[in-house]
Amino acid sequence: MSLPHAILTALLEKPSSGLELTRRFDKSIGYFWSATHQQIYRELGRLEEAGAIRALPRPDQPTRGQKKEYEVLPAGRDELAAWVGRIEDPKPIRDALLLRLRAAGVVGTQGLEAEVRRHLELHRAQLAEYRAIEERDFGDGRGSEGDRLRHLVLRAGIDLENFWLGWLEAARAELADMGTGAGMAADVRTGPEPAP
Amino acid sequence: MSLPHAILTALLEKPSSGLELTRRFDKSIGYFWSATHQQIYRELGRLEEAGAIRALPRPDQPTRGQKKEYEVLPAGRDELAAWVGRIEDPKPIRDALLLRLRAAGVVGTQGLEAEVRRHLELHRAQLAEYRAIEERDFGDGRGSEGDRLRHLVLRAGIDLENFWLGWLEAARAELADMGTGAGMAADVRTGPEPAP
DNA sequence: GTCGTCATGTAAGTGGTTACATGATTGC
DNA sequence: GCAATCATGTAACCACTTACATGACGAC
């Protein structure tokens, strides 16, 4: 139940049309809550239905192909403010790469080291992107309260990428060590054991 | 498309029935890929259909209420081994708490500090649980290749919890600072600005 | 016999993803 | 005119969640 709140936040920061929202979700907010334009249009419809937002009045009547700007109504702002302090447990981790490491413990590490190296590169790039944003938007001293909170969120992204870089590097080293070491063959067989 | 692979991994580690799998998913594998029993039964059906696993033959015919053990077939093992090295990009972060921080930058931080403290406690507890498992399962020197990989995965869990503890502590401090400082009221209004 | 527990399953709803459809506007 | 682009939308599908149904079995 977070997408509507993400949209409300984005619309409060700046009233926008669906496509503009989609583009803004490709950066900033989308870095930690991504959404496609289909999701966004669907959700905009629901929010309007619920009276949380409204389309800015426009002289023309056709709907398709015509730009439609939305703004947040008081009810939407209240709902968002209430959500900020609501009790909601963190979701457990859900990461396919960790699962693959675990699977590799049973069926062998074939191809995993290359994939780990690839992820290392991707995370390095993401970290660089975050750092560039930090430089650009928060380079000088602290700004408004909103700025400080947004910076805090960006720091989470940066720290997370740093965590991944550290861990992936350790994983890479361990996999490399296994590749050259002994005792691997026993884990890599794919069929039933042949008679000795 | 990771749940079937999680199940294959679990079944290779030890052939089990649906409920046993569900219980095992509440620990170990479930720590980074959780699943309910409904998901697991459905997926077991699909995997059997696809010829990746089979139910161990049993003398009786009724299906409902009767325990049914599954084991992995060569096709399933091959698929899992191929998946381990497959190219698959990491999913971007999706975290509601970060979103709430961002929203707080627009509608005010009411109730957020308490929620951050609550999350701190939850992550502390999770970290303690991971550390206990590490002590119990990997306390002495390195074991088999599988053990080393499983330990690596557990380390990711531990490091992640440590990241959260550090970041949440910083967030808590920042929020506390805002609560006592000046310049907050301007961000907390919920209606249109009153005339001065 | 019925109550609690183990065990497997069905059904409905929600959120996210992928593919495609269609209208408006601008440049040429 | 027509191609490219902007913009909004529909449809189908899949994964996950929540609630409920039902059969088997042992304790009492």
mmCIF file of C-alpha atoms in Angstrom, chain A residues 2-3 5-6 9 12-13 24 28-35 39 74 77-78 80-112 115 118-119 122-123 130 142 144-146 148-150 152-153 155-157 159-161 163-164 167 170-172 174-175 177-178 182-184 187-192, chain B residues 2-3 5-6 9 12-13 24 28-35 39 74 77-78 80-112 115 118-119 122-123 130 142 144-146 148-150 152-153 155-157 159-161 163-164 167 170-172 174-175 177-178 182-184 187-192:
data_model
loop_
_atom_site.group_PDB
_atom_site.id
_atom_site.type_symbol
_atom_site.label_atom_id
_atom_site.label_comp_id
_atom_site.label_asym_id
_atom_site.label_seq_id
_atom_site.Cartn_x
_atom_site.Cartn_y
_atom_site.Cartn_z
ATOM 1 C CA SER A 2 2.848 2.435 -0.672
ATOM 2 C CA LEU A 3 2.445 3.441 -4.290
ATOM 3 C CA HIS A 5 1.663 7.517 -0.904
ATOM 4 C CA ALA A 6 4.638 7.765 -3.213
ATOM 5 C CA THR A 9 4.450 12.822 -2.084
ATOM 6 C CA LEU A 12 2.925 17.610 -3.281
ATOM 7 C CA GLU A 13 6.499 18.296 -4.268
ATOM 8 C CA ARG A 24 10.191 11.769 -12.143
ATOM 9 C CA SER A 28 14.563 10.604 -7.156
ATOM 10 C CA ILE A 29 11.555 8.828 -5.662
ATOM 11 C CA GLY A 30 11.803 5.971 -8.120
ATOM 12 C CA TYR A 31 15.247 5.082 -6.745
ATOM 13 C CA PHE A 32 13.559 3.447 -3.780
ATOM 14 C CA TRP A 33 10.000 2.966 -5.088
ATOM 15 C CA SER A 34 9.823 2.407 -8.815
ATOM 16 C CA ALA A 35 6.620 2.385 -10.863
ATOM 17 C CA GLN A 39 0.666 1.633 -12.438
ATOM 18 C CA PRO A 74 -6.460 18.323 1.815
ATOM 19 C CA ARG A 77 -2.348 15.472 2.429
ATOM 20 C CA ASP A 78 -3.945 14.322 5.694
ATOM 21 C CA LEU A 80 -0.091 11.066 3.778
ATOM 22 C CA ALA A 81 0.704 12.800 7.059
ATOM 23 C CA ALA A 82 -1.027 9.993 8.975
ATOM 24 C CA TRP A 83 0.853 7.326 7.002
ATOM 25 C CA VAL A 84 4.238 8.854 7.881
ATOM 26 C CA GLY A 85 3.874 7.854 11.539
ATOM 27 C CA ARG A 86 1.817 4.688 11.054
ATOM 28 C CA ILE A 87 3.023 1.384 12.514
ATOM 29 C CA GLU A 88 4.190 -0.795 9.634
ATOM 30 C CA ASP A 89 6.794 -3.548 9.939
ATOM 31 C CA PRO A 90 9.797 -3.639 7.618
ATOM 32 C CA LYS A 91 9.523 -6.244 4.873
ATOM 33 C CA PRO A 92 12.027 -9.102 5.104
ATOM 34 C CA ILE A 93 14.859 -9.206 2.577
ATOM 35 C CA ARG A 94 14.011 -10.697 -0.819
ATOM 36 C CA ASP A 95 17.135 -11.068 -2.877
ATOM 37 C CA ALA A 96 17.629 -13.522 -5.703
ATOM 38 C CA LEU A 97 21.424 -13.326 -5.672
ATOM 39 C CA LEU A 98 21.587 -14.479 -2.060
ATOM 40 C CA LEU A 99 19.286 -17.316 -3.030
ATOM 41 C CA ARG A 100 21.617 -18.223 -5.885
ATOM 42 C CA LEU A 101 24.588 -18.363 -3.531
ATOM 43 C CA ARG A 102 22.622 -20.737 -1.370
ATOM 44 C CA ALA A 103 21.672 -22.854 -4.365
ATOM 45 C CA ALA A 104 25.304 -22.900 -5.445
ATOM 46 C CA GLY A 105 26.093 -24.597 -2.163
ATOM 47 C CA VAL A 106 24.093 -27.580 -3.431
ATOM 48 C CA VAL A 107 24.526 -27.690 -7.220
ATOM 49 C CA GLY A 108 27.886 -26.003 -7.721
ATOM 50 C CA THR A 109 29.113 -22.493 -8.454
ATOM 51 C CA GLN A 110 29.252 -22.758 -12.269
ATOM 52 C CA GLY A 111 28.984 -19.244 -13.725
ATOM 53 C CA LEU A 112 28.360 -17.522 -10.415
ATOM 54 C CA GLU A 115 27.575 -12.928 -12.355
ATOM 55 C CA ARG A 118 28.693 -8.136 -13.130
ATOM 56 C CA HIS A 119 26.657 -7.139 -10.081
ATOM 57 C CA LEU A 122 26.239 -2.412 -11.577
ATOM 58 C CA HIS A 123 26.449 -1.420 -7.916
ATOM 59 C CA TYR A 130 24.070 8.605 -6.019
ATOM 60 C CA ARG A 142 22.334 21.830 5.308
ATOM 61 C CA SER A 144 15.595 23.179 4.871
ATOM 62 C CA GLU A 145 14.082 20.396 6.936
ATOM 63 C CA GLY A 146 12.850 18.756 3.748
ATOM 64 C CA ARG A 148 17.842 17.275 5.366
ATOM 65 C CA LEU A 149 15.306 14.419 5.175
ATOM 66 C CA ARG A 150 15.867 13.918 1.457
ATOM 67 C CA LEU A 152 19.092 11.240 4.751
ATOM 68 C CA VAL A 153 17.221 9.049 2.271
ATOM 69 C CA ARG A 155 22.534 8.480 2.381
ATOM 70 C CA ALA A 156 20.599 5.238 2.858
ATOM 71 C CA GLY A 157 20.995 4.536 -0.847
ATOM 72 C CA ASP A 159 25.299 3.183 2.392
ATOM 73 C CA LEU A 160 23.338 0.314 0.904
ATOM 74 C CA GLU A 161 25.432 0.351 -2.253
ATOM 75 C CA PHE A 163 27.274 -2.603 1.775
ATOM 76 C CA TRP A 164 26.742 -4.469 -1.476
ATOM 77 C CA TRP A 167 29.823 -8.043 0.473
ATOM 78 C CA ALA A 170 33.998 -10.860 -0.258
ATOM 79 C CA ALA A 171 31.788 -13.247 -2.216
ATOM 80 C CA ARG A 172 33.926 -12.850 -5.314
ATOM 81 C CA GLU A 174 35.503 -16.681 -1.757
ATOM 82 C CA LEU A 175 34.278 -17.994 -5.117
ATOM 83 C CA ASP A 177 39.262 -19.337 -3.838
ATOM 84 C CA MET A 178 36.874 -22.246 -4.375
ATOM 85 C CA ALA A 182 40.200 -28.788 -4.193
ATOM 86 C CA GLY A 183 37.065 -30.633 -3.136
ATOM 87 C CA MET A 184 34.811 -28.981 -5.663
ATOM 88 C CA ASP A 187 29.327 -30.795 -5.361
ATOM 89 C CA VAL A 188 29.046 -30.351 -9.098
ATOM 90 C CA ARG A 189 27.712 -33.687 -10.260
ATOM 91 C CA THR A 190 24.346 -33.302 -11.904
ATOM 92 C CA GLY A 191 23.130 -36.854 -12.210
ATOM 93 C CA PRO A 192 22.953 -39.830 -9.899
ATOM 94 C CA SER B 2 12.792 -17.233 -7.888
ATOM 95 C CA LEU B 3 10.355 -19.149 -5.728
ATOM 96 C CA HIS B 5 14.415 -22.201 -7.402
ATOM 97 C CA ALA B 6 14.174 -21.573 -3.675
ATOM 98 C CA THR B 9 17.268 -25.710 -3.287
ATOM 99 C CA LEU B 12 17.852 -30.796 -2.550
ATOM 100 C CA GLU B 13 19.091 -29.963 0.909
ATOM 101 C CA ARG B 24 11.834 -24.551 6.936
ATOM 102 C CA SER B 28 17.104 -20.344 6.914
ATOM 103 C CA ILE B 29 16.030 -19.856 3.288
ATOM 104 C CA GLY B 30 12.957 -17.874 4.307
ATOM 105 C CA TYR B 31 15.201 -15.212 5.854
ATOM 106 C CA PHE B 32 15.898 -13.894 2.377
ATOM 107 C CA TRP B 33 13.053 -15.426 0.369
ATOM 108 C CA SER B 34 9.891 -15.910 2.386
ATOM 109 C CA ALA B 35 6.836 -17.864 1.189
ATOM 110 C CA GLN B 39 2.552 -20.338 -2.523
ATOM 111 C CA PRO B 74 17.673 -34.553 -12.568
ATOM 112 C CA ARG B 77 18.735 -30.061 -10.548
ATOM 113 C CA ASP B 78 19.914 -29.058 -14.021
ATOM 114 C CA LEU B 80 18.757 -24.935 -10.715
ATOM 115 C CA ALA B 81 22.411 -25.273 -11.711
ATOM 116 C CA ALA B 82 21.757 -23.230 -14.854
ATOM 117 C CA TRP B 83 19.917 -20.551 -12.876
ATOM 118 C CA VAL B 84 22.856 -20.072 -10.504
ATOM 119 C CA GLY B 85 24.993 -18.513 -13.246
ATOM 120 C CA ARG B 86 22.210 -16.881 -15.268
ATOM 121 C CA ILE B 87 22.334 -13.158 -16.034
ATOM 122 C CA GLU B 88 19.698 -11.445 -13.915
ATOM 123 C CA ASP B 89 19.864 -7.815 -12.798
ATOM 124 C CA PRO B 90 19.464 -6.874 -9.141
ATOM 125 C CA LYS B 91 16.044 -5.438 -8.293
ATOM 126 C CA PRO B 92 16.080 -1.778 -7.234
ATOM 127 C CA ILE B 93 15.398 -0.979 -3.578
ATOM 128 C CA ARG B 94 11.756 -0.898 -2.499
ATOM 129 C CA ASP B 95 11.496 0.358 1.036
ATOM 130 C CA ALA B 96 8.447 2.005 2.546
ATOM 131 C CA LEU B 97 10.331 3.594 5.441
ATOM 132 C CA LEU B 98 12.594 5.520 3.086
ATOM 133 C CA LEU B 99 9.486 6.649 1.259
ATOM 134 C CA ARG B 100 7.998 7.820 4.537
ATOM 135 C CA LEU B 101 11.095 9.875 5.319
ATOM 136 C CA ARG B 102 10.706 11.513 1.965
ATOM 137 C CA ALA B 103 7.020 12.162 2.567
ATOM 138 C CA ALA B 104 7.871 13.630 5.966
ATOM 139 C CA GLY B 105 9.928 16.233 4.147
ATOM 140 C CA VAL B 106 6.655 17.541 2.719
ATOM 141 C CA VAL B 107 3.959 16.906 5.327
ATOM 142 C CA GLY B 108 5.928 16.906 8.587
ATOM 143 C CA THR B 109 7.577 14.296 10.781
ATOM 144 C CA GLN B 110 4.643 13.672 13.160
ATOM 145 C CA GLY B 111 5.029 10.184 14.694
ATOM 146 C CA LEU B 112 8.037 9.247 12.595
ATOM 147 C CA GLU B 115 8.332 4.496 14.274
ATOM 148 C CA ARG B 118 10.490 0.739 16.726
ATOM 149 C CA HIS B 119 12.307 -0.321 13.558
ATOM 150 C CA LEU B 122 13.174 -4.912 15.283
ATOM 151 C CA HIS B 123 16.494 -4.785 13.458
ATOM 152 C CA TYR B 130 21.460 -13.991 12.882
ATOM 153 C CA ARG B 142 35.325 -23.391 7.828
ATOM 154 C CA SER B 144 32.468 -27.760 3.351
ATOM 155 C CA GLU B 145 32.039 -25.599 0.285
ATOM 156 C CA GLY B 146 28.304 -25.511 0.896
ATOM 157 C CA ARG B 148 31.156 -21.552 3.324
ATOM 158 C CA LEU B 149 28.542 -20.328 0.853
ATOM 159 C CA ARG B 150 25.746 -20.532 3.403
ATOM 160 C CA LEU B 152 28.492 -15.960 3.194
ATOM 161 C CA VAL B 153 24.756 -15.552 2.767
ATOM 162 C CA ARG B 155 27.022 -12.595 6.577
ATOM 163 C CA ALA B 156 25.008 -10.595 4.065
ATOM 164 C CA GLY B 157 22.065 -10.706 6.444
ATOM 165 C CA ASP B 159 25.874 -6.782 7.405
ATOM 166 C CA LEU B 160 22.510 -5.603 6.133
ATOM 167 C CA GLU B 161 21.111 -5.420 9.644
ATOM 168 C CA PHE B 163 23.649 -1.078 7.877
ATOM 169 C CA TRP B 164 20.071 -0.501 9.010
ATOM 170 C CA TRP B 167 21.332 4.432 9.301
ATOM 171 C CA ALA B 170 21.405 8.591 12.248
ATOM 172 C CA ALA B 171 17.800 9.152 11.185
ATOM 173 C CA ARG B 172 16.628 9.056 14.792
ATOM 174 C CA GLU B 174 18.276 13.902 12.902
ATOM 175 C CA LEU B 175 14.572 13.645 13.716
ATOM 176 C CA ASP B 177 17.235 17.406 16.390
ATOM 177 C CA MET B 178 14.378 18.645 14.212
ATOM 178 C CA ALA B 182 13.121 25.829 15.144
ATOM 179 C CA GLY B 183 11.638 26.206 11.677
ATOM 180 C CA MET B 184 9.447 23.141 11.867
ATOM 181 C CA ASP B 187 6.279 22.240 7.148
ATOM 182 C CA VAL B 188 3.513 20.860 9.310
ATOM 183 C CA ARG B 189 0.513 22.860 8.204
ATOM 184 C CA THR B 190 -2.144 20.704 6.643
ATOM 185 C CA GLY B 191 -4.466 23.210 5.076
ATOM 186 C CA PRO B 192 -4.030 26.274 2.890
#
